[in-house]
C-alpha atoms as a printed R data frame, in Angstrom:
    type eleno elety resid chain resno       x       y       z
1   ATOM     1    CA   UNK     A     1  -5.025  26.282  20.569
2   ATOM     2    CA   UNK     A     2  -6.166  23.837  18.229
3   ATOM     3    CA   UNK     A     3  -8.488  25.079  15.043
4   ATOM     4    CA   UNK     A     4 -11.641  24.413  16.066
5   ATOM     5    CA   UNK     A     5 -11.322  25.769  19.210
6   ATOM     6    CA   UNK     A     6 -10.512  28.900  17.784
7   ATOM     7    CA   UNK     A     7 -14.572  29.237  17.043
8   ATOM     8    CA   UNK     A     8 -16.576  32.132  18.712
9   ATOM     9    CA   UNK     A     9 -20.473  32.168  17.920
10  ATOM    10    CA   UNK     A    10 -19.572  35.420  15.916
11  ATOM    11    CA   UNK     A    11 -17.185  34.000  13.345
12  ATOM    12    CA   UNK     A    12 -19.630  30.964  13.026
13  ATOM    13    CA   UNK     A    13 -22.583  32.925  12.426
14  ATOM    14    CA   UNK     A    14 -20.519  34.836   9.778
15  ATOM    15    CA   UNK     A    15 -19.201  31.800   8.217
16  ATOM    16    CA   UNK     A    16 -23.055  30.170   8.063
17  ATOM    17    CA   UNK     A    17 -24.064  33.130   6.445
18  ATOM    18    CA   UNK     A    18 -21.615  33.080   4.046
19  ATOM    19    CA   UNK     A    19 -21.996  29.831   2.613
20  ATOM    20    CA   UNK     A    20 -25.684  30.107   2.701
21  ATOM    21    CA   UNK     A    21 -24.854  33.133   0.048
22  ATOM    22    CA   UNK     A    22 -22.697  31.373  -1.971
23  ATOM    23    CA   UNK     A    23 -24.185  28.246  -2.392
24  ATOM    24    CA   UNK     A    24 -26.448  27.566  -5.185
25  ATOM    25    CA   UNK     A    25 -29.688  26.801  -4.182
26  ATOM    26    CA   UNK     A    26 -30.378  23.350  -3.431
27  ATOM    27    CA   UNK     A    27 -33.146  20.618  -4.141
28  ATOM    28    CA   UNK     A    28 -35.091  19.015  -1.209
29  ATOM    29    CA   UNK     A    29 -35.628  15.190  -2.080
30  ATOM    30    CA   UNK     A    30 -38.489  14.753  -3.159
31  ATOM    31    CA   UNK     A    31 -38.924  10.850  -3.837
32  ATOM    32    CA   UNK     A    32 -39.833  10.277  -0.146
33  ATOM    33    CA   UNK     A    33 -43.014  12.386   0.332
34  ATOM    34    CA   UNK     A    34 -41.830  13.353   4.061
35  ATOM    35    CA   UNK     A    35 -38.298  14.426   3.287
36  ATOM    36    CA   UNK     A    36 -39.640  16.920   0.602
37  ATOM    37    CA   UNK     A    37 -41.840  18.430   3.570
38  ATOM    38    CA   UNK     A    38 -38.134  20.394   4.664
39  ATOM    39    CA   UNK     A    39 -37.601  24.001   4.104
40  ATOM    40    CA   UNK     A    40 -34.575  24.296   1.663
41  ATOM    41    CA   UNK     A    41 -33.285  27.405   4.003
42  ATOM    42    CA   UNK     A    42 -32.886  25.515   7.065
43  ATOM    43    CA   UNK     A    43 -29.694  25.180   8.573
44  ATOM    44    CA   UNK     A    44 -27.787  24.174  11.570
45  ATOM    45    CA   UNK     A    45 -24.479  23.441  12.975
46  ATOM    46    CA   UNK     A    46 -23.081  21.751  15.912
47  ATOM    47    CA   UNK     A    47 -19.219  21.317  16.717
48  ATOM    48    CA   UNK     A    48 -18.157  19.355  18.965
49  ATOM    49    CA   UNK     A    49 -14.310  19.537  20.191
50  ATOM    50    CA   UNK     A    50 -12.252  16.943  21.600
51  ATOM    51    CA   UNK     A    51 -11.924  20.008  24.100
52  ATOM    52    CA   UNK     A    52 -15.584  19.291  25.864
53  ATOM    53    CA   UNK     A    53 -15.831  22.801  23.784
54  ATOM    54    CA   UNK     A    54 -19.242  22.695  21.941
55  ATOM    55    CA   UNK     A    55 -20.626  25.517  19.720
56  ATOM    56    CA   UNK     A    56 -23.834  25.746  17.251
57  ATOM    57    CA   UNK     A    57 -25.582  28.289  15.162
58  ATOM    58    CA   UNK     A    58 -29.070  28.122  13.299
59  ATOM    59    CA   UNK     A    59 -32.264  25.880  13.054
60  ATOM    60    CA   UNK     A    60 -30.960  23.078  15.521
61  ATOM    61    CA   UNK     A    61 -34.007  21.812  17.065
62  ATOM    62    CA   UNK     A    62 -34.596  20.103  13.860
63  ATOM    63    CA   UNK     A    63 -34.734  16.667  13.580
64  ATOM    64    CA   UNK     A    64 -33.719  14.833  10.666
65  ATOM    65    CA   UNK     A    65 -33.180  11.412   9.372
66  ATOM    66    CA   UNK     A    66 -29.620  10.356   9.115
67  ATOM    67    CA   UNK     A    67 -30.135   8.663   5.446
68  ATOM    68    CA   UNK     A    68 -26.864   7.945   3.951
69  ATOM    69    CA   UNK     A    69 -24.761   9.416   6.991
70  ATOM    70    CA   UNK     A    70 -25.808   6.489   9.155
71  ATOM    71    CA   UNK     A    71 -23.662   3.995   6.673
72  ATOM    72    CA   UNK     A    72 -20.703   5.668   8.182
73  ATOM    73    CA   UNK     A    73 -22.023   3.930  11.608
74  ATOM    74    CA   UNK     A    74 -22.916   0.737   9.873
75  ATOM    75    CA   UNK     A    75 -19.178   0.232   8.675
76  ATOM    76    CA   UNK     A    76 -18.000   1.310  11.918
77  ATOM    77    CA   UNK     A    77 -20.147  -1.444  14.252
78  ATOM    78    CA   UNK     A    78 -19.830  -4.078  11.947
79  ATOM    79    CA   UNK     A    79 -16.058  -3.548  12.082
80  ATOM    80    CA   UNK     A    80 -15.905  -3.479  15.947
81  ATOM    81    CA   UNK     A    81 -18.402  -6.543  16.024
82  ATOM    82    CA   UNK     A    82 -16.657  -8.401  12.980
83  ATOM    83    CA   UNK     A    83 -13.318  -7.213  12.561
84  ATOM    84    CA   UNK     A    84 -12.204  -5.721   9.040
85  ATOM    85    CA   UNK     A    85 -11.146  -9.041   7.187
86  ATOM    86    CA   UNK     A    86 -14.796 -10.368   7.622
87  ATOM    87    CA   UNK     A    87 -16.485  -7.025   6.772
88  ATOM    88    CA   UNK     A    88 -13.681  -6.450   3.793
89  ATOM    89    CA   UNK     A    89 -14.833  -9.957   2.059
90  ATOM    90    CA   UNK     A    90 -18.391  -8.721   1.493
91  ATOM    91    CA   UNK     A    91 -17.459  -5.389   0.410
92  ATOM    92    CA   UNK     A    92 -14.504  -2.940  -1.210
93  ATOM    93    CA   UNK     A    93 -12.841   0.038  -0.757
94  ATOM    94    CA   UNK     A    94 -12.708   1.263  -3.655
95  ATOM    95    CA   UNK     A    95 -14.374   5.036  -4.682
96  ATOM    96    CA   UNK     A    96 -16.751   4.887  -7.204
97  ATOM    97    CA   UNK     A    97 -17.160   7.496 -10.167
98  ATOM    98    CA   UNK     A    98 -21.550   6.165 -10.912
99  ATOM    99    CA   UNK     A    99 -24.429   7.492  -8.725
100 ATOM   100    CA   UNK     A   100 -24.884   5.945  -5.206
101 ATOM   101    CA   UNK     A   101 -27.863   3.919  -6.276
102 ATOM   102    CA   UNK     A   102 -26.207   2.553  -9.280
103 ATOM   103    CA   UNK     A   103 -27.028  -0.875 -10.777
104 ATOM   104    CA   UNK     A   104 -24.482  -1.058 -13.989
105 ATOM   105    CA   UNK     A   105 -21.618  -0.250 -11.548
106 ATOM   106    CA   UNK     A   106 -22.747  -3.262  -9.257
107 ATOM   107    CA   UNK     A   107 -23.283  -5.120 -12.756
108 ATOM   108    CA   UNK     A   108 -19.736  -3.999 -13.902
109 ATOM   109    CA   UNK     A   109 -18.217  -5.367 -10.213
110 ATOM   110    CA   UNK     A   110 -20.166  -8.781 -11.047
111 ATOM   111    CA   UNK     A   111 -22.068  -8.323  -7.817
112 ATOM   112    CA   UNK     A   112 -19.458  -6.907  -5.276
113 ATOM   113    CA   UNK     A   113 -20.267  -3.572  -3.396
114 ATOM   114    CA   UNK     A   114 -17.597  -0.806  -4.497
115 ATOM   115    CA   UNK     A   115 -17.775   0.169  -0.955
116 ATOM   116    CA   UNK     A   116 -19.751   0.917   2.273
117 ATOM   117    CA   UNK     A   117 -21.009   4.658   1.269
118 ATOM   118    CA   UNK     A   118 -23.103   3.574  -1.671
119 ATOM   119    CA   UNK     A   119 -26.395   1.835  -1.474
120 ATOM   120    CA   UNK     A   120 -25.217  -1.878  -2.317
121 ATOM   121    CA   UNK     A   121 -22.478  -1.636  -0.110
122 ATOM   122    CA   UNK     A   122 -25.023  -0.336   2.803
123 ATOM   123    CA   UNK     A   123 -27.618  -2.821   1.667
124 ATOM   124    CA   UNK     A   124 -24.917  -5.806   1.674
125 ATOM   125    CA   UNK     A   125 -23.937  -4.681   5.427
126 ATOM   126    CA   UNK     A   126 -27.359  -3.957   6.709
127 ATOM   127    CA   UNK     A   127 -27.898  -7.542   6.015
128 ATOM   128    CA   UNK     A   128 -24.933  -8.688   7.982
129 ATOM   129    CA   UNK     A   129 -26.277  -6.408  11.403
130 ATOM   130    CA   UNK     A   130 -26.725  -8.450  14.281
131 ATOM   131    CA   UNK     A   131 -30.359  -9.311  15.614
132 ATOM   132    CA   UNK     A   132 -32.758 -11.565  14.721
133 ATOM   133    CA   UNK     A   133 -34.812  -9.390  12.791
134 ATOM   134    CA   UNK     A   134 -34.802  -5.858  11.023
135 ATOM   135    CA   UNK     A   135 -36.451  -4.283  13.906
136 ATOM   136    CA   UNK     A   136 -34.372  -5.831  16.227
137 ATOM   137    CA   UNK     A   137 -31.770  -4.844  14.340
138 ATOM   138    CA   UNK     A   138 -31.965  -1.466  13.677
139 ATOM   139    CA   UNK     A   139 -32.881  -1.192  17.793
140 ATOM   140    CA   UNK     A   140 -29.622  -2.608  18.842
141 ATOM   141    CA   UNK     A   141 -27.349  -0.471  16.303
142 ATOM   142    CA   UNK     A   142 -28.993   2.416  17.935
143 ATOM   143    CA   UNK     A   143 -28.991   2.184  21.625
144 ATOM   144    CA   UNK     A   144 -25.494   1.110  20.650
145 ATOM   145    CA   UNK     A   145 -24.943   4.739  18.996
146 ATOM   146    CA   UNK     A   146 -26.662   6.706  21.944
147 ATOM   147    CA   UNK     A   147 -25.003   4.756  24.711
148 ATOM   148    CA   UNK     A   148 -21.203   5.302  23.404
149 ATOM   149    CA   UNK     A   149 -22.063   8.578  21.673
150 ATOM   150    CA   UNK     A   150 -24.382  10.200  24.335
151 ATOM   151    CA   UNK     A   151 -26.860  11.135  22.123
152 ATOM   152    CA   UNK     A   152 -30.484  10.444  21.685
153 ATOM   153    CA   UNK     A   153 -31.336   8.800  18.327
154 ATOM   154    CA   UNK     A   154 -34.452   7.280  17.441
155 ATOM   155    CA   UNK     A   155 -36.209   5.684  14.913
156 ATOM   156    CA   UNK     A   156 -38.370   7.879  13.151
157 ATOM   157    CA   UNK     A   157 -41.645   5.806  12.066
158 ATOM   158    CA   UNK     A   158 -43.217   8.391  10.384
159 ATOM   159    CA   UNK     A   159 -40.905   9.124   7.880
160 ATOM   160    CA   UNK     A   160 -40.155   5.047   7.874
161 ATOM   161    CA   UNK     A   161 -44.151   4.640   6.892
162 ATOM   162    CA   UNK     A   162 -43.226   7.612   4.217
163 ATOM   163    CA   UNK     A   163 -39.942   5.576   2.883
164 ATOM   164    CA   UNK     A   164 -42.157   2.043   2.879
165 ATOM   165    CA   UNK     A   165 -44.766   3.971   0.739
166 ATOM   166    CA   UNK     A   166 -42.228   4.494  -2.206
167 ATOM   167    CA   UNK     A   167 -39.883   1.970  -1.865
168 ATOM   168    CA   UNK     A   168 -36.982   2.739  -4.157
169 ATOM   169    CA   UNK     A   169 -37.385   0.361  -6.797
170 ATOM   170    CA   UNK     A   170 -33.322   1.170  -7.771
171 ATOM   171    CA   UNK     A   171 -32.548  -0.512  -3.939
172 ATOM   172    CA   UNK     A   172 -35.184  -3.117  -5.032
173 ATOM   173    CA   UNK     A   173 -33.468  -3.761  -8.485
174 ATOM   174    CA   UNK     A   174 -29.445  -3.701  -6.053
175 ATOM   175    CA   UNK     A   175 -30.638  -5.793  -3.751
176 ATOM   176    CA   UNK     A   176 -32.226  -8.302  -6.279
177 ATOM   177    CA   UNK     A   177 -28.811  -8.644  -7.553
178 ATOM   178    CA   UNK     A   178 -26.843  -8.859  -4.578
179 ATOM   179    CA   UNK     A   179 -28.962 -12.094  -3.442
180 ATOM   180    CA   UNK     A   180 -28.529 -13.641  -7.153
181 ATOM   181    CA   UNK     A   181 -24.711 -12.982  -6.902
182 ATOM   182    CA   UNK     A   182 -24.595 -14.430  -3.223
183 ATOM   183    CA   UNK     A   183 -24.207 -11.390  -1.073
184 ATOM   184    CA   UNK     A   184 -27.437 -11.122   0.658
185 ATOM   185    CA   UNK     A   185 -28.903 -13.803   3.007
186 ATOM   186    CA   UNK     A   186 -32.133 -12.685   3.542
187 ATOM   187    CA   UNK     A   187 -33.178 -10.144   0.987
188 ATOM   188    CA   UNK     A   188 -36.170  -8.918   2.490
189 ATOM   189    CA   UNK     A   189 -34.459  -8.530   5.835
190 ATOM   190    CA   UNK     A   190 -31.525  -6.198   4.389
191 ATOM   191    CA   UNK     A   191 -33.947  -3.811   2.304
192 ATOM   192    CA   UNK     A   192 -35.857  -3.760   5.757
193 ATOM   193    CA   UNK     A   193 -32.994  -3.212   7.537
194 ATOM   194    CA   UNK     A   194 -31.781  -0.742   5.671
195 ATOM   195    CA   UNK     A   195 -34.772   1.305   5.355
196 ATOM   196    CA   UNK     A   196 -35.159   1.122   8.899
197 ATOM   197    CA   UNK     A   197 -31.299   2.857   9.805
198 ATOM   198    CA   UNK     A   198 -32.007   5.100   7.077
199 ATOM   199    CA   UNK     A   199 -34.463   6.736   9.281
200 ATOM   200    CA   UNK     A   200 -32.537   6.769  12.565
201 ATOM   201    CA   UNK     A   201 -33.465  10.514  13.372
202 ATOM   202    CA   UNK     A   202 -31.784  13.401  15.545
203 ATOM   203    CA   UNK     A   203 -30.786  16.945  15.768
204 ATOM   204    CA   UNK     A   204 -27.503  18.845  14.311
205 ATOM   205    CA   UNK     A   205 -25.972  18.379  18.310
206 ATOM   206    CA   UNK     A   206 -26.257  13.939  17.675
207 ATOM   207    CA   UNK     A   207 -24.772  13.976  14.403
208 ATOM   208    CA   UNK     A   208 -21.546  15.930  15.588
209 ATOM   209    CA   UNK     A   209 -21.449  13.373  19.285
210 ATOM   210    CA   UNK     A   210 -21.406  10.478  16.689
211 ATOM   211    CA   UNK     A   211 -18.474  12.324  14.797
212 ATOM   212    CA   UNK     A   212 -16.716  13.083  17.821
213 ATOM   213    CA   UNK     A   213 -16.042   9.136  18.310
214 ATOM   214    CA   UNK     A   214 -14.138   9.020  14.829
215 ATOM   215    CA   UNK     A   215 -12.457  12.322  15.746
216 ATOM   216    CA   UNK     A   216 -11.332  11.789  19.588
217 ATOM   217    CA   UNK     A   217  -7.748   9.694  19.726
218 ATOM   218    CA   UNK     A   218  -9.123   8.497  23.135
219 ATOM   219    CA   UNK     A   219 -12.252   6.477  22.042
220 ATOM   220    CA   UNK     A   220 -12.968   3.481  23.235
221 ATOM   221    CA   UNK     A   221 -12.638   2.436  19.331
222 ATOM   222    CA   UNK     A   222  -9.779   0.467  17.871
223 ATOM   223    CA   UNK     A   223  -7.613   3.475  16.581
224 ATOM   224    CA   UNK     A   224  -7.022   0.713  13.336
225 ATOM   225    CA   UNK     A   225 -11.338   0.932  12.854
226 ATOM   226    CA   UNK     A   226 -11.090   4.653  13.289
227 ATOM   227    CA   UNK     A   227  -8.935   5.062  10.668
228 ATOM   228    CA   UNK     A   228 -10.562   2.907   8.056
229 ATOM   229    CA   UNK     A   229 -13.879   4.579   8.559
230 ATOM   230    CA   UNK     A   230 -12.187   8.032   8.125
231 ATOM   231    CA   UNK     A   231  -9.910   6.713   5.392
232 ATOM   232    CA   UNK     A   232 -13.677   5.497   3.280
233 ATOM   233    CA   UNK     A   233 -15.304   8.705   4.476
234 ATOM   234    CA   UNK     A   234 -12.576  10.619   2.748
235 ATOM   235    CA   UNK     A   235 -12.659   8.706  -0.590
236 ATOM   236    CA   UNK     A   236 -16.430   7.684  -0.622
237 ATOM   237    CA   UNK     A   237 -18.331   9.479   1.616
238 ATOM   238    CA   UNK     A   238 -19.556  12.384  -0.710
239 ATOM   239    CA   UNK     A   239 -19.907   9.760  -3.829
240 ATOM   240    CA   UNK     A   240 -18.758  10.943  -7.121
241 ATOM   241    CA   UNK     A   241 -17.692  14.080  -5.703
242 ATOM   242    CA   UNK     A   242 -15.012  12.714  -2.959
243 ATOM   243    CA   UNK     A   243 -12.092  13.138  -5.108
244 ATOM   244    CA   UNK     A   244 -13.106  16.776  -5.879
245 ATOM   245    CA   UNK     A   245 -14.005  17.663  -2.114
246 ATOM   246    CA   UNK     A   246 -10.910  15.815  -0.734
247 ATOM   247    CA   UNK     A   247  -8.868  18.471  -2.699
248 ATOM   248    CA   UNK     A   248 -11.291  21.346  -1.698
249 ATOM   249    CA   UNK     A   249 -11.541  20.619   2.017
250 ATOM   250    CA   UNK     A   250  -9.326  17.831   2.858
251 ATOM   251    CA   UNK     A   251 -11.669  15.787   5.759
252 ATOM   252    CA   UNK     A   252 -13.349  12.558   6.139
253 ATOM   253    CA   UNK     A   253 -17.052  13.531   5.253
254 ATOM   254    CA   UNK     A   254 -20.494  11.525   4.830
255 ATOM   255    CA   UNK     A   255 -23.726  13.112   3.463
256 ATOM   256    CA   UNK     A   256 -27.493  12.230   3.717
257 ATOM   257    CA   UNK     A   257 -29.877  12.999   1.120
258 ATOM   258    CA   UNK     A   258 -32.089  14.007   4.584
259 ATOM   259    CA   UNK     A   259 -29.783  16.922   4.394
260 ATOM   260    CA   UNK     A   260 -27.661  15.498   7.202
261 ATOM   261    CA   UNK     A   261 -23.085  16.473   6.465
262 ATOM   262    CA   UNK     A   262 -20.406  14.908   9.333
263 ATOM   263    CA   UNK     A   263 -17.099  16.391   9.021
264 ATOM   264    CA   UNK     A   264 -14.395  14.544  10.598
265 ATOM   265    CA   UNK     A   265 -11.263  17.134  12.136
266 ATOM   266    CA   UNK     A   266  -9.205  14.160  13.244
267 ATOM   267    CA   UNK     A   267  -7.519  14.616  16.650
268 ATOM   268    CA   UNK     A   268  -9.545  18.234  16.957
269 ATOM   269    CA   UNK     A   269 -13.562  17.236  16.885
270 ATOM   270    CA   UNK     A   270 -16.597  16.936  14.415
271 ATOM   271    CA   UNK     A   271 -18.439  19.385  12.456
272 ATOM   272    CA   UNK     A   272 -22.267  18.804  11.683
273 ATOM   273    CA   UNK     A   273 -24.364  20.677   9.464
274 ATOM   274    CA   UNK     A   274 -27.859  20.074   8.482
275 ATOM   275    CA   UNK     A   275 -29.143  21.704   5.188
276 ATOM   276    CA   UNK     A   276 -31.819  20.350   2.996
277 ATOM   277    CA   UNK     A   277 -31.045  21.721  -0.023
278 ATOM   278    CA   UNK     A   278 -29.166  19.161  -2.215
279 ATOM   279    CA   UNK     A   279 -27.077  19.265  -5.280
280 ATOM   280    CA   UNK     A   280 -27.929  16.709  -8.214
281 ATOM   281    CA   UNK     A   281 -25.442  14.297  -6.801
282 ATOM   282    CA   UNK     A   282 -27.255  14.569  -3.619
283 ATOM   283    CA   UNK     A   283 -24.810  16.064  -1.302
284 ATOM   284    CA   UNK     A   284 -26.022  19.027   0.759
285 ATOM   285    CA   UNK     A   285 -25.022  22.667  -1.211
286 ATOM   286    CA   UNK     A   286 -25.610  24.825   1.696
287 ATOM   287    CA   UNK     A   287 -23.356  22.962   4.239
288 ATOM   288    CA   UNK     A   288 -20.444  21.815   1.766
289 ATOM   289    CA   UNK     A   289 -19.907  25.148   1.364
290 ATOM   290    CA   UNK     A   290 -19.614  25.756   5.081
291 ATOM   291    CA   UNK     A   291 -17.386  23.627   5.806
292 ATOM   292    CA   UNK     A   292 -14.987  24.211   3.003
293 ATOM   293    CA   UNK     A   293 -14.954  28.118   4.046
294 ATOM   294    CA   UNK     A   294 -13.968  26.991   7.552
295 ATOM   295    CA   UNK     A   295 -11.585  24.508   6.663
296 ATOM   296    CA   UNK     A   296  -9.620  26.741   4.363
297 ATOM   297    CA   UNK     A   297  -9.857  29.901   6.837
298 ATOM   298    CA   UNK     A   298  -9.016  27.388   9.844
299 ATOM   299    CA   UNK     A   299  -6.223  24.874   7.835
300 ATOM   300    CA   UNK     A   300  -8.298  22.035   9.203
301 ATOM   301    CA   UNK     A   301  -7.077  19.655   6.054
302 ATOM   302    CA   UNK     A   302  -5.832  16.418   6.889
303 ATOM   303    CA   UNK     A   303  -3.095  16.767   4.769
304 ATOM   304    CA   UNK     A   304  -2.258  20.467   6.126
């Protein structure tokens, strides 16, 4: 019996309440008036095993926005729709040791993205979406997501009116540069765009389904795209903290500053958590620590 499937609801509800003790307690966002609306105590989970096994625990009828766990997705269609030497020439690999809405490291580069998990990577690739618009856009990427995932994201307008309302003006300043450099084709469209999968919205039980297609070895994804998105998640996905958590816990992980954590169990399933409460690099506190308990108590690391 693999890991995961090792889970009861007993041990997970221990190992929720565990974390949720040991973790520091976390900031909401507050830049985007709706996000800081969440209670800093919620928390769910939902794990989904390549089994058909599924198991969750807490607050999981809430819905969220994806945020910065939906660039995972972006890489991931653009790569099936593209291929990786297109998608490669607009932006690296590489991890990157500045905030995720850093201009001076996009300076530094001379205009090229670091890579997909930071904003001027996502920005440089929401421009590159297919559709003839950012509506369009951001429509197609979804029913794209629910039809191979099975889930049922949708685009939540309300909390797009509350991003609109106070537009980042750090995305502004990245994506100003990007189209001076020759990255962007249509400024307006990829801030749009990007704003607009930002706020692609579900419970805990979505997030993990998308996870499960990075995790299952029999997805209808090219096992090559697979492991590139995994292989960024692992050395991007959590920002300036990858390196750190890569040691800790040893999975491919993205984070949303909606509160929103995939964990990637390659070859075993996907662990979601959803917990507000952020640390000041903006990774959630609450469900880091969750998942590092259960990957150390299970041996879940990649590298095990």
């Amino acid at each position: 019996m693999k890991g995961l499937d090792k889970l009861t609801n007993t041990k997970l509800s221990a190992w929720v309440q565990l974390a949720k003790t040991q973790a520091e307690p976390g900031q909401v966002a507050d830049r985007i008036p709706q996000l800081a609306l969440a209670d800093p105590g919620w928390f769910a989970v939902h794990i989904c095993c390549e089994s058909g096994q599924a198991i969750s625990f807490g607050d999981t009828a809430c819905i969220f926005p994806l945020m910065s766990v939906i660039k995972t997705f972006s890489l991931l269609y653009l790569l099936e729709h593209l291929g990786a030497k297109t998608v490669f020439g607009w932006v690296g690999v590489e991890p990157s040791d500045t905030p995720f809405n850093s201009l001076e490291q996009l300076i530094a580069d001379r205009g090229r993205p670091r890579n997909p998990m930071i904003n001027s990577g996502a920005i440089t690739l929401a421009d590159k979406l297919p559709g003839k618009d950012a509506s369009d856009r951001t429509l197609l990427f979804c029913q794209w997501l629910n039809q191979l995932a099975g889930c049922q994201l949708r685009l939540d307008e309300v909390m797009l009116a509350s991003v609109r309302s106070t537009r980042s003006k750090a995305n502004q300043a990245i994506a100003n540069y990007l189209a001076e450099t020759g990255y962007l084709e249509n400024l307006e469209t990829a801030l749009d765009t990007y704003e607009q999968i930002c706020c692609i919205s579900g419970q805990v039980e979505d997030l993990a389904l998308l996870g499960k297609l990075l995790a299952d070895e029999n997805s209808c994804f090219s096992v090559q795209n697979r492991r590139i998105v995994n292989a960024v998640m692992l050395t991007c996905g959590l920002y300036e903290a990858s390196a750190q958590f890569a040691v800790k816990i040893g999975l491919p992980m993205k984070s949303g500053i909606g509160g929103g954590l995939i964990a990637i169990v390659p070859g075993e399933g996907a662990i979601a958590c959803y917990s507000p409460g952020l640390d000041n690099i903006g990774n959630p506190v609450a469900a880091i620590a969750f998942v590092e308990g259960l990957a150390q108590e299970l041996q879940l690391s990649v590298f095990s």
